[in-house]
Amino acid sequence: MKVTVVGASGLIGTRLSEKLRRSGHDVAAASLSLGVDTVTGKGLDVAMAGTEVVVDVTNAASFGDSSAFDFFKASTKNLLAAAAQAGVRHYLALSVVGTPRLVESDYFRAKMVQENLIRASGRPYTILRSTQFYEFINGLIDIGAEGNVFRLPSAFMRPVAAGDVAAFLAELTAGAPSGDVVEIGGPEQFGIDEIARIYLAANEDERQVITDRSTSYFGVELTDDALMPGAGAYVARQTLSDWLYQLMGEEAVRLFFRPVGD
């Protein structure tokens, strides 16, 4: 079948497009760098022509201001209109675990708008909420950067490999629309402060991590379980130590990785 991957040049989009092509699907790769602008609608009709499934893995350029709201509102409306015109049978979108609990943040309020537009569209859909990617740990811990230390909350998370998220999206693409939210998280639970210490140690970065519950997460003060998926979430396979091994090699993992509880 023909699948249009919107945001195909990004972290998830490139992996998803590759997996779908390997499975024999006809993949139309759509992104701003490929001439498709979801905010203005430029190129969408051509990208959507003959499409059976759309997978929206786009993301806003900014997390910290109202531009995310403007992006997701305009982009999602245009994508849904183009999907309706093309007769798309399954609209699949990637969102973030915890979104309804984090709407005090401009970014997560924008993601909630995206989800609500999809629900209200009348199109058959599936929304996949994912926990934070291992690949974004560096950006995650930077929220607490303060001189030569990091002040980070101890709220729990179950980070996940981008490759595992792309693989699960590929499975959902081949299936029927759920008309609901599905979640995915990694196999291990960490505090944000804890995962920062692991990541910094693996990078031989000696800066100190200070646990500080008042540090905001993109404008929101976190409760312990705000970033945690529900009990029925799909559990991905790749552990943090496996991911670090692929990224940095055996020596970094052997010397610096310390599993939870050690």
mmCIF file of N, CA, C and O in Angstrom, residues 126-167:
data_model
loop_
_atom_site.group_PDB
_atom_site.id
_atom_site.type_symbol
_atom_site.label_atom_id
_atom_site.label_comp_id
_atom_site.label_asym_id
_atom_site.label_seq_id
_atom_site.Cartn_x
_atom_site.Cartn_y
_atom_site.Cartn_z
ATOM 1 N N THR A 126 -5.230 6.619 14.645
ATOM 2 C CA THR A 126 -4.538 6.085 15.814
ATOM 3 C C THR A 126 -3.543 7.150 16.256
ATOM 4 O O THR A 126 -2.832 7.717 15.433
ATOM 5 N N ILE A 127 -3.501 7.433 17.550
ATOM 6 C CA ILE A 127 -2.494 8.335 18.111
ATOM 7 C C ILE A 127 -1.547 7.504 18.967
ATOM 8 O O ILE A 127 -1.985 6.809 19.880
ATOM 9 N N LEU A 128 -0.275 7.543 18.635
ATOM 10 C CA LEU A 128 0.743 6.861 19.429
ATOM 11 C C LEU A 128 1.471 7.882 20.283
ATOM 12 O O LEU A 128 2.128 8.786 19.762
ATOM 13 N N ARG A 129 1.331 7.750 21.593
ATOM 14 C CA ARG A 129 2.112 8.582 22.512
ATOM 15 C C ARG A 129 3.356 7.813 22.938
ATOM 16 O O ARG A 129 3.260 6.687 23.423
ATOM 17 N N SER A 130 4.493 8.454 22.779
ATOM 18 C CA SER A 130 5.773 7.841 23.149
ATOM 19 C C SER A 130 6.394 8.572 24.324
ATOM 20 O O SER A 130 6.196 9.775 24.508
ATOM 21 N N THR A 131 7.173 7.835 25.115
ATOM 22 C CA THR A 131 8.011 8.472 26.122
ATOM 23 C C THR A 131 9.210 9.121 25.428
ATOM 24 O O THR A 131 9.355 9.045 24.203
ATOM 25 N N GLN A 132 10.075 9.763 26.195
ATOM 26 C CA GLN A 132 11.212 10.480 25.636
ATOM 27 C C GLN A 132 12.193 9.510 24.987
ATOM 28 O O GLN A 132 12.407 8.400 25.458
ATOM 29 N N PHE A 133 12.802 9.959 23.903
ATOM 30 C CA PHE A 133 13.778 9.128 23.190
ATOM 31 C C PHE A 133 15.143 9.194 23.870
ATOM 32 O O PHE A 133 15.547 10.247 24.363
ATOM 33 N N TYR A 134 15.868 8.072 23.853
ATOM 34 C CA TYR A 134 17.258 8.094 24.313
ATOM 35 C C TYR A 134 18.047 9.185 23.578
ATOM 36 O O TYR A 134 18.913 9.846 24.162
ATOM 37 N N GLU A 135 17.739 9.319 22.294
ATOM 38 C CA GLU A 135 18.473 10.261 21.444
ATOM 39 C C GLU A 135 18.304 11.710 21.894
ATOM 40 O O GLU A 135 19.093 12.577 21.499
ATOM 41 N N PHE A 136 17.286 11.986 22.714
ATOM 42 C CA PHE A 136 17.041 13.356 23.171
ATOM 43 C C PHE A 136 17.438 13.579 24.635
ATOM 44 O O PHE A 136 17.110 14.610 25.223
ATOM 45 N N ILE A 137 18.140 12.609 25.234
ATOM 46 C CA ILE A 137 18.529 12.758 26.634
ATOM 47 C C ILE A 137 19.362 14.015 26.844
ATOM 48 O O ILE A 137 19.181 14.749 27.828
ATOM 49 N N ASN A 138 20.254 14.291 25.921
ATOM 50 C CA ASN A 138 21.118 15.464 26.064
ATOM 51 C C ASN A 138 20.293 16.745 26.161
ATOM 52 O O ASN A 138 20.529 17.593 27.029
ATOM 53 N N GLY A 139 19.300 16.874 25.279
ATOM 54 C CA GLY A 139 18.438 18.043 25.327
ATOM 55 C C GLY A 139 17.567 18.066 26.562
ATOM 56 O O GLY A 139 17.271 19.135 27.107
ATOM 57 N N LEU A 140 17.179 16.886 27.014
ATOM 58 C CA LEU A 140 16.340 16.790 28.208
ATOM 59 C C LEU A 140 17.067 17.314 29.439
ATOM 60 O O LEU A 140 16.520 18.107 30.211
ATOM 61 N N ILE A 141 18.295 16.895 29.618
ATOM 62 C CA ILE A 141 18.998 17.298 30.831
ATOM 63 C C ILE A 141 19.442 18.763 30.771
ATOM 64 O O ILE A 141 19.691 19.379 31.801
ATOM 65 N N ASP A 142 19.494 19.323 29.566
ATOM 66 C CA ASP A 142 19.869 20.729 29.440
ATOM 67 C C ASP A 142 18.835 21.673 30.053
ATOM 68 O O ASP A 142 19.132 22.845 30.282
ATOM 69 N N ILE A 143 17.619 21.182 30.318
ATOM 70 C CA ILE A 143 16.613 22.050 30.937
ATOM 71 C C ILE A 143 17.059 22.489 32.329
ATOM 72 O O ILE A 143 16.590 23.515 32.828
ATOM 73 N N GLY A 144 17.966 21.712 32.928
ATOM 74 C CA GLY A 144 18.424 22.042 34.273
ATOM 75 C C GLY A 144 19.831 22.591 34.336
ATOM 76 O O GLY A 144 20.409 22.699 35.423
ATOM 77 N N ALA A 145 20.405 22.936 33.174
ATOM 78 C CA ALA A 145 21.780 23.438 33.166
ATOM 79 C C ALA A 145 21.871 24.781 33.885
ATOM 80 O O ALA A 145 21.092 25.706 33.624
ATOM 81 N N GLU A 146 22.823 24.860 34.818
ATOM 82 C CA GLU A 146 23.027 26.080 35.607
ATOM 83 C C GLU A 146 24.507 26.188 35.922
ATOM 84 O O GLU A 146 24.995 25.619 36.902
ATOM 85 N N GLY A 147 25.226 26.882 35.065
ATOM 86 C CA GLY A 147 26.671 26.952 35.230
ATOM 87 C C GLY A 147 27.305 25.593 35.021
ATOM 88 O O GLY A 147 27.105 24.959 33.985
ATOM 89 N N ASN A 148 28.031 25.109 36.018
ATOM 90 C CA ASN A 148 28.700 23.815 35.914
ATOM 91 C C ASN A 148 27.924 22.682 36.579
ATOM 92 O O ASN A 148 28.494 21.613 36.829
ATOM 93 N N VAL A 149 26.658 22.909 36.867
ATOM 94 C CA VAL A 149 25.827 21.862 37.457
ATOM 95 C C VAL A 149 24.512 21.758 36.692
ATOM 96 O O VAL A 149 24.158 22.627 35.902
ATOM 97 N N PHE A 150 23.806 20.660 36.950
ATOM 98 C CA PHE A 150 22.458 20.472 36.409
ATOM 99 C C PHE A 150 21.502 20.304 37.581
ATOM 100 O O PHE A 150 21.717 19.445 38.436
ATOM 101 N N ARG A 151 20.474 21.110 37.627
ATOM 102 C CA ARG A 151 19.417 20.957 38.632
ATOM 103 C C ARG A 151 18.227 20.302 37.949
ATOM 104 O O ARG A 151 17.598 20.899 37.068
ATOM 105 N N LEU A 152 17.940 19.066 38.359
ATOM 106 C CA LEU A 152 16.924 18.289 37.658
ATOM 107 C C LEU A 152 15.979 17.608 38.631
ATOM 108 O O LEU A 152 16.392 17.184 39.719
ATOM 109 N N PRO A 153 14.716 17.471 38.246
ATOM 110 C CA PRO A 153 13.757 16.783 39.110
ATOM 111 C C PRO A 153 13.984 15.280 39.107
ATOM 112 O O PRO A 153 14.668 14.738 38.221
ATOM 113 N N SER A 154 13.387 14.624 40.077
ATOM 114 C CA SER A 154 13.519 13.167 40.183
ATOM 115 C C SER A 154 12.318 12.434 39.602
ATOM 116 O O SER A 154 12.171 11.227 39.799
ATOM 117 N N ALA A 155 11.452 13.148 38.887
ATOM 118 C CA ALA A 155 10.268 12.528 38.282
ATOM 119 C C ALA A 155 10.679 11.348 37.423
ATOM 120 O O ALA A 155 11.725 11.366 36.750
ATOM 121 N N PHE A 156 9.846 10.318 37.419
ATOM 122 C CA PHE A 156 10.191 9.086 36.720
ATOM 123 C C PHE A 156 9.893 9.164 35.224
ATOM 124 O O PHE A 156 9.002 9.894 34.781
ATOM 125 N N MET A 157 10.629 8.381 34.471
ATOM 126 C CA MET A 157 10.430 8.276 33.033
ATOM 127 C C MET A 157 10.858 6.890 32.572
ATOM 128 O O MET A 157 11.620 6.200 33.258
ATOM 129 N N ARG A 158 10.360 6.482 31.407
ATOM 130 C CA ARG A 158 10.758 5.214 30.791
ATOM 131 C C ARG A 158 11.219 5.508 29.368
ATOM 132 O O ARG A 158 10.478 5.289 28.401
ATOM 133 N N PRO A 159 12.442 6.041 29.224
ATOM 134 C CA PRO A 159 12.913 6.456 27.891
ATOM 135 C C PRO A 159 12.998 5.280 26.935
ATOM 136 O O PRO A 159 13.100 4.127 27.344
ATOM 137 N N VAL A 160 12.972 5.601 25.642
ATOM 138 C CA VAL A 160 12.845 4.577 24.609
ATOM 139 C C VAL A 160 13.727 4.926 23.421
ATOM 140 O O VAL A 160 13.996 6.099 23.160
ATOM 141 N N ALA A 161 14.183 3.915 22.703
ATOM 142 C CA ALA A 161 14.996 4.124 21.503
ATOM 143 C C ALA A 161 14.117 4.553 20.339
ATOM 144 O O ALA A 161 13.024 4.007 20.122
ATOM 145 N N ALA A 162 14.588 5.510 19.562
ATOM 146 C CA ALA A 162 13.833 5.980 18.401
ATOM 147 C C ALA A 162 13.559 4.843 17.427
ATOM 148 O O ALA A 162 12.492 4.781 16.809
ATOM 149 N N GLY A 163 14.499 3.922 17.310
ATOM 150 C CA GLY A 163 14.304 2.790 16.408
ATOM 151 C C GLY A 163 13.149 1.904 16.826
ATOM 152 O O GLY A 163 12.403 1.376 15.986
ATOM 153 N N ASP A 164 12.959 1.735 18.137
ATOM 154 C CA ASP A 164 11.841 0.935 18.631
ATOM 155 C C ASP A 164 10.507 1.640 18.380
ATOM 156 O O ASP A 164 9.499 0.998 18.071
ATOM 157 N N VAL A 165 10.498 2.955 18.513
ATOM 158 C CA VAL A 165 9.275 3.715 18.233
ATOM 159 C C VAL A 165 8.926 3.612 16.754
ATOM 160 O O VAL A 165 7.767 3.393 16.384
ATOM 161 N N ALA A 166 9.927 3.743 15.889
ATOM 162 C CA ALA A 166 9.686 3.631 14.450
ATOM 163 C C ALA A 166 9.168 2.244 14.087
ATOM 164 O O ALA A 166 8.259 2.098 13.252
ATOM 165 N N ALA A 167 9.723 1.209 14.716
ATOM 166 C CA ALA A 167 9.277 -0.160 14.439
ATOM 167 C C ALA A 167 7.823 -0.366 14.860
ATOM 168 O O ALA A 167 7.033 -1.016 14.152
#
